[in-house]
mmCIF file of C-alpha atoms in Angstrom:
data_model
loop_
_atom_site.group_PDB
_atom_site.id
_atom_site.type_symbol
_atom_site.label_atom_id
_atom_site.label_comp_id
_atom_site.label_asym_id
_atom_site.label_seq_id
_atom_site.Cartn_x
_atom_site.Cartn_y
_atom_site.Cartn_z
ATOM 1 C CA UNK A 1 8.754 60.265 23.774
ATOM 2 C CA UNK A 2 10.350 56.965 24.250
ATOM 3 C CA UNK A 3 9.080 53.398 22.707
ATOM 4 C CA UNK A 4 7.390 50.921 24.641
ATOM 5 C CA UNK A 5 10.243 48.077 25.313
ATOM 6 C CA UNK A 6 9.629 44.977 23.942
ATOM 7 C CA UNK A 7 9.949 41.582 26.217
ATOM 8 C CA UNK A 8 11.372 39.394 23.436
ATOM 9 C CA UNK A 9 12.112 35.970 24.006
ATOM 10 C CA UNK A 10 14.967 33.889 21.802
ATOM 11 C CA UNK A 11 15.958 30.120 21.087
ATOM 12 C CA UNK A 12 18.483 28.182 19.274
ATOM 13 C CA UNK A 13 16.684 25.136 17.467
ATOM 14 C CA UNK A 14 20.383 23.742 18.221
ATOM 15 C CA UNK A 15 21.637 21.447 20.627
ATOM 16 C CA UNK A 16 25.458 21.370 20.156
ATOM 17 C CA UNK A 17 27.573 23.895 22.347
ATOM 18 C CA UNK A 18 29.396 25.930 19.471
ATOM 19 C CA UNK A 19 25.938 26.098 17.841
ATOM 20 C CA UNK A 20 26.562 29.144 15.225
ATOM 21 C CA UNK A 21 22.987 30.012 16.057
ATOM 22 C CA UNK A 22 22.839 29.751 19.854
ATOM 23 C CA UNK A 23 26.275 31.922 19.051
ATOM 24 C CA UNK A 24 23.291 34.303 17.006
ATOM 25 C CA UNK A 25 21.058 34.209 20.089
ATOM 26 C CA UNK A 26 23.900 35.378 22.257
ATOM 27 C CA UNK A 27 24.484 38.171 19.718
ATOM 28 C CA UNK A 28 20.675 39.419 19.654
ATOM 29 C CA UNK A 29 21.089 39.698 23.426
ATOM 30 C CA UNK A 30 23.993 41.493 23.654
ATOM 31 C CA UNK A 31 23.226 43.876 20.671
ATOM 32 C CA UNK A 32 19.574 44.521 21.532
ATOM 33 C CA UNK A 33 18.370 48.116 21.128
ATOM 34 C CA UNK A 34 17.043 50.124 23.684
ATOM 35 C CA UNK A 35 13.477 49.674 22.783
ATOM 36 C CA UNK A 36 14.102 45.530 22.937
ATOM 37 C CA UNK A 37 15.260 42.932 25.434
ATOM 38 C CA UNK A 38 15.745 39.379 25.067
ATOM 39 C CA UNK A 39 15.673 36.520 26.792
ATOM 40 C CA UNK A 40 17.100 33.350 26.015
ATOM 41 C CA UNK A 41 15.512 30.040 26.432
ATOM 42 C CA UNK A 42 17.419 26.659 26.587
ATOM 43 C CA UNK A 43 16.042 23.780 24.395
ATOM 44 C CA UNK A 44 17.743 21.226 25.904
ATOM 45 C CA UNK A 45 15.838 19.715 28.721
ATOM 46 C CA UNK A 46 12.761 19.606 26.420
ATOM 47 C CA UNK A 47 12.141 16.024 25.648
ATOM 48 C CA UNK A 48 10.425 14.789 22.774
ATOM 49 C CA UNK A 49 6.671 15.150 22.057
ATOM 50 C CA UNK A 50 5.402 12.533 22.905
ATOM 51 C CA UNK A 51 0.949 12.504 23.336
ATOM 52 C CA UNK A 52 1.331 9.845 26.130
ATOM 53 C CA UNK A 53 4.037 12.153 28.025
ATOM 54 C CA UNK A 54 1.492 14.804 27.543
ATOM 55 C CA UNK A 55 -1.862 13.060 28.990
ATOM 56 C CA UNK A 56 0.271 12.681 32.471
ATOM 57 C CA UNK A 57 0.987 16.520 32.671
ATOM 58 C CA UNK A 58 3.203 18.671 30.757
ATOM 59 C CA UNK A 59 7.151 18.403 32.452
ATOM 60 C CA UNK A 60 8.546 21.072 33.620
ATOM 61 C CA UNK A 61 10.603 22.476 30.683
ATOM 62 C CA UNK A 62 7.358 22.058 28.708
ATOM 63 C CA UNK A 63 5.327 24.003 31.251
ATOM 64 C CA UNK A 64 8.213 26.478 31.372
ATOM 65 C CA UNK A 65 8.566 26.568 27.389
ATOM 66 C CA UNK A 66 4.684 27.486 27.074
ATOM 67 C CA UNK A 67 4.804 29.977 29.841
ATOM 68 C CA UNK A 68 7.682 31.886 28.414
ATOM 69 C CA UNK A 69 6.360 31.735 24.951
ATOM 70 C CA UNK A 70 2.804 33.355 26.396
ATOM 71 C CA UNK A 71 4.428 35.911 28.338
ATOM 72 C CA UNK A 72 6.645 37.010 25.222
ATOM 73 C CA UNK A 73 5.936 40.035 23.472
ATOM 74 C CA UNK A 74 8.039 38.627 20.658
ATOM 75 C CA UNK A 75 9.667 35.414 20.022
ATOM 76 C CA UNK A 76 12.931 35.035 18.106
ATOM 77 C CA UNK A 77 14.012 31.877 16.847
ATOM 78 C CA UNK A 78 17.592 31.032 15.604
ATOM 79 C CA UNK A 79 17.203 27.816 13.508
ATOM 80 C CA UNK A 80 19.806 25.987 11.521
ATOM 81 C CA UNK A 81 19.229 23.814 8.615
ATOM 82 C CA UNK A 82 19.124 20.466 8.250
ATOM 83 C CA UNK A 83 18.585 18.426 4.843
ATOM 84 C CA UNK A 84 16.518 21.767 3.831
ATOM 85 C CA UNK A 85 14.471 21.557 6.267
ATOM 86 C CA UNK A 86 13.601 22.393 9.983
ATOM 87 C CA UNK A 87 15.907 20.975 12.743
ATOM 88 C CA UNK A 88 14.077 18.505 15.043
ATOM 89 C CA UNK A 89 14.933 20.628 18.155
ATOM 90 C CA UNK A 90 13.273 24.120 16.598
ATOM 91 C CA UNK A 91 10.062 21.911 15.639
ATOM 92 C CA UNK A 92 9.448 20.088 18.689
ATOM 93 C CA UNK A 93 9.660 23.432 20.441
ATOM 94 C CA UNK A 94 6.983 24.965 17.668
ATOM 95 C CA UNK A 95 5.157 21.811 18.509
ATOM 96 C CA UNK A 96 5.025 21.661 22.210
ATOM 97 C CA UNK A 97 4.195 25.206 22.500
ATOM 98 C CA UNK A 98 1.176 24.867 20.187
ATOM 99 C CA UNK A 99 -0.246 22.277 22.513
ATOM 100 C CA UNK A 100 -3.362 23.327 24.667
ATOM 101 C CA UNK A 101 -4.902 25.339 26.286
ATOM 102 C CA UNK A 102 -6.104 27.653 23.499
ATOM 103 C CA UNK A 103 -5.903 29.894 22.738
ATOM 104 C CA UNK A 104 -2.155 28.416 22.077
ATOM 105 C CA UNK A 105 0.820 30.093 22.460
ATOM 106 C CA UNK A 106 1.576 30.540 18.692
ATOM 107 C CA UNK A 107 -1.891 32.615 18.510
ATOM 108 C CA UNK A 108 -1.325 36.671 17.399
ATOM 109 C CA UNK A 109 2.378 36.216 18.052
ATOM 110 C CA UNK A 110 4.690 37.968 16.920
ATOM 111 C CA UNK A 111 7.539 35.827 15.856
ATOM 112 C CA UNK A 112 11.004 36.526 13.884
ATOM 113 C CA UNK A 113 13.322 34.163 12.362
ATOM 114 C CA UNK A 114 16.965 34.292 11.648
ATOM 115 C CA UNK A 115 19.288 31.337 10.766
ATOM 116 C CA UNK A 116 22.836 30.783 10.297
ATOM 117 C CA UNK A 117 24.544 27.963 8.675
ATOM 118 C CA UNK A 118 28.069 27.197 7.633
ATOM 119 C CA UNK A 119 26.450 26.355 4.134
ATOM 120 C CA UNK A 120 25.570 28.109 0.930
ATOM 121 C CA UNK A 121 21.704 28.743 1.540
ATOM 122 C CA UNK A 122 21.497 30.342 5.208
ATOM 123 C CA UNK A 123 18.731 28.333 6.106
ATOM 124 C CA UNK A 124 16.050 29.401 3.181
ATOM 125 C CA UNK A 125 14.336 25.984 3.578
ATOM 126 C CA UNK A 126 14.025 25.829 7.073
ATOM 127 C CA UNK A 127 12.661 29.256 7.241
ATOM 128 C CA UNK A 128 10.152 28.707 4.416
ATOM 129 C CA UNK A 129 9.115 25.561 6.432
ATOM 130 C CA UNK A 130 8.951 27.123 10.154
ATOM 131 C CA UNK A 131 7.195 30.192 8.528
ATOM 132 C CA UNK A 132 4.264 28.011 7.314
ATOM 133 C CA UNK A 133 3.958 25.898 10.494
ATOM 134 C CA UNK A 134 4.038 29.193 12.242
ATOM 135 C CA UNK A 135 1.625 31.336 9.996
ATOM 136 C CA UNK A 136 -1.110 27.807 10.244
ATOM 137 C CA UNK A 137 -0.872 28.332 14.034
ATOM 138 C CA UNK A 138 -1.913 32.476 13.870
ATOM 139 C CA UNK A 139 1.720 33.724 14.407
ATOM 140 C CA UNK A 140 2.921 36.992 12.824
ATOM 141 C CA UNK A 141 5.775 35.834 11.312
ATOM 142 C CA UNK A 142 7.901 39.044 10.213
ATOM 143 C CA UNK A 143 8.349 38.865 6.272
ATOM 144 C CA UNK A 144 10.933 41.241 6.348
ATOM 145 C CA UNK A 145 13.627 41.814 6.925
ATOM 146 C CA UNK A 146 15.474 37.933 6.235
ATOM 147 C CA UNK A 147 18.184 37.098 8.207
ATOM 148 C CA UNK A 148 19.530 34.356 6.427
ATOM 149 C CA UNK A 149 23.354 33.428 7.282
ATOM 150 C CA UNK A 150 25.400 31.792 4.747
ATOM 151 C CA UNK A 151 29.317 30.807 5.282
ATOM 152 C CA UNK A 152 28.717 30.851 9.024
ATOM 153 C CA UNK A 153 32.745 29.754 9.523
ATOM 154 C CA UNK A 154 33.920 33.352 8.148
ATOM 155 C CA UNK A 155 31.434 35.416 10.451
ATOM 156 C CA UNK A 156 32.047 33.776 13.601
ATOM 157 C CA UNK A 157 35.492 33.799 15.411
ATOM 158 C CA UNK A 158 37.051 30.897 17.187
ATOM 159 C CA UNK A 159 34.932 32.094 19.895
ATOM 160 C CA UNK A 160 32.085 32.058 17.908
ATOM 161 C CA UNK A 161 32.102 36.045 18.083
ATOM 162 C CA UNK A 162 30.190 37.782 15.444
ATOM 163 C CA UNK A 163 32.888 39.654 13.539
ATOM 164 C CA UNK A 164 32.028 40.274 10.952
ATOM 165 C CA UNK A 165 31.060 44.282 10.079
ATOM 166 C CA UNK A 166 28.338 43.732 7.645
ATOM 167 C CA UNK A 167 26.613 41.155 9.225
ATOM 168 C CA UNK A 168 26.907 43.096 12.576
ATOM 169 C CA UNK A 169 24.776 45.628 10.845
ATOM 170 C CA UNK A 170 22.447 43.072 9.398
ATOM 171 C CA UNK A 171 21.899 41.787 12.473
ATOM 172 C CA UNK A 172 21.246 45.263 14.176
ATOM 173 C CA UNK A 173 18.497 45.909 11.350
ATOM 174 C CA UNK A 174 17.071 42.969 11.983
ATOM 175 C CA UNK A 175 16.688 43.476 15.933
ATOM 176 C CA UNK A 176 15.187 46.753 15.612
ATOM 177 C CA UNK A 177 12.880 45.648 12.691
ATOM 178 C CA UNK A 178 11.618 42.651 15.151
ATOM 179 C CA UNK A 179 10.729 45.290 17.892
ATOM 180 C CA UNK A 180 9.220 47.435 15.535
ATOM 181 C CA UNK A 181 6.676 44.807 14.221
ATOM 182 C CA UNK A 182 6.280 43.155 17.487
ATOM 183 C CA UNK A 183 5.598 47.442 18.711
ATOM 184 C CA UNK A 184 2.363 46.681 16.295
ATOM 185 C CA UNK A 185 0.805 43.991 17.710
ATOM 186 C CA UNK A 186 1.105 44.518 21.405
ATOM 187 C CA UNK A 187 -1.431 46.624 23.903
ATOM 188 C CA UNK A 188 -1.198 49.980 23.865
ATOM 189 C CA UNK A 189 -2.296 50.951 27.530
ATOM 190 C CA UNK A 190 -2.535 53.855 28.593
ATOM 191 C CA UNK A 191 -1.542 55.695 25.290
ATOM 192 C CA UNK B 1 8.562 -16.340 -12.558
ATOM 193 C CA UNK B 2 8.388 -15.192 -9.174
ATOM 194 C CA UNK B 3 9.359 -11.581 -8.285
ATOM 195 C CA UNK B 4 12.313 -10.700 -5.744
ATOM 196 C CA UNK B 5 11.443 -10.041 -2.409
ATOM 197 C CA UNK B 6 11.466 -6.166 -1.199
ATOM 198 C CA UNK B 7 13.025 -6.524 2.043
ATOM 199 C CA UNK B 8 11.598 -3.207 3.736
ATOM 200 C CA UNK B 9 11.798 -1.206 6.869
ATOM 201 C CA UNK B 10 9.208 0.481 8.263
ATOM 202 C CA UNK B 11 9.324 3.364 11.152
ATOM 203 C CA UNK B 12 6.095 5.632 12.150
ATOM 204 C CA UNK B 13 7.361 9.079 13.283
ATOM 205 C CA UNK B 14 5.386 9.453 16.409
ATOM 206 C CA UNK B 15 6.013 8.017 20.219
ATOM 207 C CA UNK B 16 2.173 8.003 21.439
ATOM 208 C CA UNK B 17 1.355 4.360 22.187
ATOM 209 C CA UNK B 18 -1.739 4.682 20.599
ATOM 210 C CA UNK B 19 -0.668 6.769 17.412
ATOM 211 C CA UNK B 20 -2.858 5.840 14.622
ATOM 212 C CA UNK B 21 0.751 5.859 12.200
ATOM 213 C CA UNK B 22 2.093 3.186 14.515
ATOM 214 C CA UNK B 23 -1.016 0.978 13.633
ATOM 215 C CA UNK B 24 -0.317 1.678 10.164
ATOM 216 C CA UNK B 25 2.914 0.125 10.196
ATOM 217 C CA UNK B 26 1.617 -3.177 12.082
ATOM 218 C CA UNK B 27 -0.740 -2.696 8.730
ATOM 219 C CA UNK B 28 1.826 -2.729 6.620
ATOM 220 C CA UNK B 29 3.447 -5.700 8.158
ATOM 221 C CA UNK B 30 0.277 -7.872 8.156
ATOM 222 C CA UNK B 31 -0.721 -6.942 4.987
ATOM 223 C CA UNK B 32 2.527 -6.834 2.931
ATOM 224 C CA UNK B 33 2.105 -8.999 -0.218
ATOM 225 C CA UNK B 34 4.258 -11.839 -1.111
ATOM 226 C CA UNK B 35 6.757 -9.942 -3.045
ATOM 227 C CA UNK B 36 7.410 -7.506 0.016
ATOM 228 C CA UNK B 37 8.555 -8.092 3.551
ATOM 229 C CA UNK B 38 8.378 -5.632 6.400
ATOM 230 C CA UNK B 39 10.787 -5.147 9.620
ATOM 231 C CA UNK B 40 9.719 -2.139 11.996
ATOM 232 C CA UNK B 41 12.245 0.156 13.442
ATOM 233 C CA UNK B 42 11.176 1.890 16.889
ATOM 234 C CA UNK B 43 12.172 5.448 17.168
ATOM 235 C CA UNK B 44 11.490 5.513 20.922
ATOM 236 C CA UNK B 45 15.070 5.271 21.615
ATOM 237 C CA UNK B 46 16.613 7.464 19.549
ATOM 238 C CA UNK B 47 17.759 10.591 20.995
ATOM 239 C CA UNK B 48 17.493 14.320 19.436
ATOM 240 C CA UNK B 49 20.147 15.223 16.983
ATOM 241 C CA UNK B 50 22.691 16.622 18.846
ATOM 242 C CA UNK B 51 26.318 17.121 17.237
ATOM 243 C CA UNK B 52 28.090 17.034 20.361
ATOM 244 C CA UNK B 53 26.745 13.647 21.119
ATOM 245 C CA UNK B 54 27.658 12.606 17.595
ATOM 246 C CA UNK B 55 31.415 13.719 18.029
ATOM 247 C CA UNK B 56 31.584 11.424 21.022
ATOM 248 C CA UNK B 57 30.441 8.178 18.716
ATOM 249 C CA UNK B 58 26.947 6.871 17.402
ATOM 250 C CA UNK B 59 24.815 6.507 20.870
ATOM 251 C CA UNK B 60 23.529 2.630 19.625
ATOM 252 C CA UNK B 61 19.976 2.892 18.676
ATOM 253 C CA UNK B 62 21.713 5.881 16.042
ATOM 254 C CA UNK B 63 24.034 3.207 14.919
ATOM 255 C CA UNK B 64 21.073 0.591 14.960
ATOM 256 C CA UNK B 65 18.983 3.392 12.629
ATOM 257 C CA UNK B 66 21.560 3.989 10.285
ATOM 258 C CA UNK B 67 22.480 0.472 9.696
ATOM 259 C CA UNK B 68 19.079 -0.531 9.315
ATOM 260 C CA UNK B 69 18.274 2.169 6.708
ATOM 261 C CA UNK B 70 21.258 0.969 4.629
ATOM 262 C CA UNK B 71 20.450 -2.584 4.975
ATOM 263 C CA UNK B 72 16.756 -1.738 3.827
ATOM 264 C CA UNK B 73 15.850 -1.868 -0.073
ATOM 265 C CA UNK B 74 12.735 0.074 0.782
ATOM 266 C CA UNK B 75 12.089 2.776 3.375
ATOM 267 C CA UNK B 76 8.483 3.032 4.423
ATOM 268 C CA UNK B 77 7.953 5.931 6.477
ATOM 269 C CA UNK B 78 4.042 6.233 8.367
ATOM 270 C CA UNK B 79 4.150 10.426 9.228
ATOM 271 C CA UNK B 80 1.831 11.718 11.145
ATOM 272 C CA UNK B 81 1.403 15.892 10.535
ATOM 273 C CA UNK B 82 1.591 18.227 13.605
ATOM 274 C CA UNK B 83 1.284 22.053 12.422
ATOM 275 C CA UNK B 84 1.466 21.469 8.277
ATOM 276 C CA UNK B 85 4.451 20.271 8.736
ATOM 277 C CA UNK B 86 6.246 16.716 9.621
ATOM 278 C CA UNK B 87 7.024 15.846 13.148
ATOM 279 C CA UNK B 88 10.243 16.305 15.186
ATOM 280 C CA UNK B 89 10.377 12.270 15.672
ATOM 281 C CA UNK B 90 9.945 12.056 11.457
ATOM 282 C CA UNK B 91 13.123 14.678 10.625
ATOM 283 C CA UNK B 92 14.757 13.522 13.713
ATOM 284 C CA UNK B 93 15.239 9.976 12.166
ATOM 285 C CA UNK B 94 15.658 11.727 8.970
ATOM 286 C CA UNK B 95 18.486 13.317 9.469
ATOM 287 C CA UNK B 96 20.280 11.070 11.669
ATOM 288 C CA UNK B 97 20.030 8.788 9.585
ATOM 289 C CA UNK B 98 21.270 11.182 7.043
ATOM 290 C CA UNK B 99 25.065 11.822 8.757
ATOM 291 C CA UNK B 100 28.199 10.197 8.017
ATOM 292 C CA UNK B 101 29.979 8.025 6.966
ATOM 293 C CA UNK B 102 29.478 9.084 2.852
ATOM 294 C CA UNK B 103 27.533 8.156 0.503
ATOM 295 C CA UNK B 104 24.629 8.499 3.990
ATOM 296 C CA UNK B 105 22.177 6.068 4.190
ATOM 297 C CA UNK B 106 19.351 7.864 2.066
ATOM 298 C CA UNK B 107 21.239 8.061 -1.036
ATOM 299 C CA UNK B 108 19.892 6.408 -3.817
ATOM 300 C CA UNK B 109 17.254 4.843 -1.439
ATOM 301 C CA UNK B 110 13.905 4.203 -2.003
ATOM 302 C CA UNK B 111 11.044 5.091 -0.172
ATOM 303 C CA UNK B 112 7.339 5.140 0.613
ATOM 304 C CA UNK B 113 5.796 7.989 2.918
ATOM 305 C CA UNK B 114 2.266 7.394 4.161
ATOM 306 C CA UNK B 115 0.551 8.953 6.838
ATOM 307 C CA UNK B 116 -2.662 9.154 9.131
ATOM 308 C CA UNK B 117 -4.694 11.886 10.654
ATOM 309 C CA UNK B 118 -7.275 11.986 12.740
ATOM 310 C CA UNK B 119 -7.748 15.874 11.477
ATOM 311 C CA UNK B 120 -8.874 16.422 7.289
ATOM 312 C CA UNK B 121 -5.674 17.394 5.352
ATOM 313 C CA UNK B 122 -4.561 13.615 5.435
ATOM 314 C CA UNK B 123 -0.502 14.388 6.303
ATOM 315 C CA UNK B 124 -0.409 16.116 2.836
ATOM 316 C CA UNK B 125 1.851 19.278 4.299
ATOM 317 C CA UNK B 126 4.194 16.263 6.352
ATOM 318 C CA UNK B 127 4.877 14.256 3.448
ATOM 319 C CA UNK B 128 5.343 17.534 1.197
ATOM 320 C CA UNK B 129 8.288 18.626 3.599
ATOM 321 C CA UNK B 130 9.450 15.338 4.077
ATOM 322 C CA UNK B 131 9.639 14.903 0.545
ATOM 323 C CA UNK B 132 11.496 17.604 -0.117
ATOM 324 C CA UNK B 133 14.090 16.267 2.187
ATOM 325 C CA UNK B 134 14.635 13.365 1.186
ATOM 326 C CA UNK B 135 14.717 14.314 -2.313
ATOM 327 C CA UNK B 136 17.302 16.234 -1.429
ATOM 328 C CA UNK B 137 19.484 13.529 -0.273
ATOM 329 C CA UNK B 138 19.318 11.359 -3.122
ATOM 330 C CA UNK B 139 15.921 8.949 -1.967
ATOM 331 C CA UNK B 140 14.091 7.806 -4.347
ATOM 332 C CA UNK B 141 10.696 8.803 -3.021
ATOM 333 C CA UNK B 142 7.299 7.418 -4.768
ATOM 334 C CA UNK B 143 5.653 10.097 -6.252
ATOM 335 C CA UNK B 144 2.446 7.778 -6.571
ATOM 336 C CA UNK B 145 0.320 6.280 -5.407
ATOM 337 C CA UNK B 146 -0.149 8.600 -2.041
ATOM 338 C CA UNK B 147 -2.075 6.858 0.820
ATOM 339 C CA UNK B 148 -2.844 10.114 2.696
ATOM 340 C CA UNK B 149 -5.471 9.271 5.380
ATOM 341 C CA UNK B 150 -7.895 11.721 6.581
ATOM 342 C CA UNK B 151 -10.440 11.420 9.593
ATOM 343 C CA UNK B 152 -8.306 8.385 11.234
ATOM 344 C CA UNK B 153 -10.460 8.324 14.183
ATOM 345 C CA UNK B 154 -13.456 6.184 11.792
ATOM 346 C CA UNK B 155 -10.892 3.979 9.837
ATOM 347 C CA UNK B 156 -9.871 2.585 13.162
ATOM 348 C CA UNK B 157 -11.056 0.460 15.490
ATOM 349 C CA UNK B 158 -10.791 0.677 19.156
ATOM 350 C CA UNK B 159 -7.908 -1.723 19.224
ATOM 351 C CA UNK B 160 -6.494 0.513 16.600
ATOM 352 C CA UNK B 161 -7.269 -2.367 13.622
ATOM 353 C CA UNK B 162 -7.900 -0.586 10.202
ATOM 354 C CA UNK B 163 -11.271 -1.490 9.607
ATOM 355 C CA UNK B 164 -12.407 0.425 6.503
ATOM 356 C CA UNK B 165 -12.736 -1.355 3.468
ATOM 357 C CA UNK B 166 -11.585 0.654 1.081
ATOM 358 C CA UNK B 167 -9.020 2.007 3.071
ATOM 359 C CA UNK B 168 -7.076 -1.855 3.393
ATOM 360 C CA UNK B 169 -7.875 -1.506 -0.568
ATOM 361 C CA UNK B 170 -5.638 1.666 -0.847
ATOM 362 C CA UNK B 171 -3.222 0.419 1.544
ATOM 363 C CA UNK B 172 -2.832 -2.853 -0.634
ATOM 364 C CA UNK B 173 -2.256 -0.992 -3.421
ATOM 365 C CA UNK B 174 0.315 0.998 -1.857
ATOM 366 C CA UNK B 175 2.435 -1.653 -1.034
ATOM 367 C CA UNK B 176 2.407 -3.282 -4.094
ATOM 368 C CA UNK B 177 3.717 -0.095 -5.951
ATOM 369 C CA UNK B 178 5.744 0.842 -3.086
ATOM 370 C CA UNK B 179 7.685 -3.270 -3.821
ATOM 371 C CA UNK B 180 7.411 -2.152 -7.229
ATOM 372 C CA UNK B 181 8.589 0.821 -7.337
ATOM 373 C CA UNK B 182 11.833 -0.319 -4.822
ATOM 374 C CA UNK B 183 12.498 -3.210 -7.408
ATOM 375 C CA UNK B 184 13.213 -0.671 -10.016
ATOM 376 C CA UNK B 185 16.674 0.785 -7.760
ATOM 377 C CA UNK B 186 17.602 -2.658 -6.295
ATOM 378 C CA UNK B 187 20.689 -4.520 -7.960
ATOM 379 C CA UNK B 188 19.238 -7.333 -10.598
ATOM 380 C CA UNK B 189 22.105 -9.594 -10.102
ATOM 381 C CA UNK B 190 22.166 -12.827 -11.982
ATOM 382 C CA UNK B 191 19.158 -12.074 -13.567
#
């Protein structure tokens, strides 16, 4: 008997090229388990929220952002940290996709969160914040496991190549953890 | 004896035309008392934190922010709450505002965060996360009085004037501690 695959989805909440955590997106794709695959979306064209913006139509990569989200299984979000908190980019995205119709896209998802930063406190605070905008808006936010990256600089080649062993295995726990909660949530046709 | 001016700045962390935290700081500019003076920053132009733009210079509404913020004995800083949490255009200027050159523009800086909803919870989850932020770069952030304003929709009127009494009696009182409270951090040369 083989597992149902989950259709994850993944962003960075980072808008810089050598992003360590669009570097941890790349990773989840290319290390996803059989039972998972991921897609990656691109927060860059998303523009700011902006209720006026809104009230003409959502733009494309806002239409495209809530479709994607909807059709997800799972969501994964790589988030750095800034000033212990969320990154602008991550929370816009949260933000936009929570917009109508309802139910919104945040409602019974399943959502986990993983963060890398070249700092001491692999993004605690920006979790803990994303995790309680996320759990108001009916997500299933995975408690556990965390996968919270401190010292980015010694994980990451010049490449921005996971290298290092441990983590590699941290990260693999964490993939097939994600698919295993999302595996609770979604329909179980035909079974 | 007359007290020193509080030469303030004052930003609202949403784009909307018609945001009810936008007509707070027009508030806070008609009503400042004589001891306090109010110039409003626009975050329209300012762009989503991106460290590759960064690398290539301050784009000039970043520069604009950053000197403004320094120049500024008081920060006053009208939130409005999307999710429990503060908005993208809120940390965007945050943190921004927060880079480079050292010591960044929020240390040792005081500041007033207020904020209006037209939902019940008054901003109190923005300003919590915002305040923890801040706090952790070295602002000075009031701890009281808060001016957290619930139901927005029937403090306003249609031409977005605060109309409710007791409300422009809360909002006085903010800005008198908020002068106050920046006089206590500002250098008392001469005196």
């Amino acid at each position: 008997m083989t597992e149902r695959r989950i259709r994850a989805l993944a962003f960075a909440g980072s808008l810089r090229a050598r992003s360590y955590n669009r570097a941890l997106v790349r990773v989840a794709v290319a290390r996803a388990p059989e039972g998972l695959s991921v897609d990656v979306f691109d927060l860059r064209p998303l523009p700011l929220y902006d209720a006026d913006v809104e009230s003409g139509g959502d733009p494309d990569p806002v239409a495209d952002l809530k479709r994607a989200v909807r059709a997800a299984e799972l969501v994964i979000i790589a988030t750095p940290e800034y000033n212990q908190g969320v990154t602008a980019v991550t929370k816009n995205a949260v933000d936009w996709a929570s917009r109508p119709p309802r139910p919104q896209a945040w409602d019974g998802k399943p959502v986990a969160i993983m963060g890398a930063t070249p700092g001491r406190l692999g993004t605690v605070g920006a979790q803990r914040v994303l995790r309680e905008s996320l759990g108001n808006l009916g997500a299933y936010v995975m408690p556990q496991p965390r996968l919270l990256l401190s010292g980015a600089a010694a994980l990451f080649s010049d490449e921005l190549e996971l290298i290092d062993g441990p983590t590699l295995e941290r990260v693999d726990g964490f993939l097939a953890a994600a698919a295993a909660w999302a595996r609770r949530f979604v329909e179980t046709v035909g079974q």
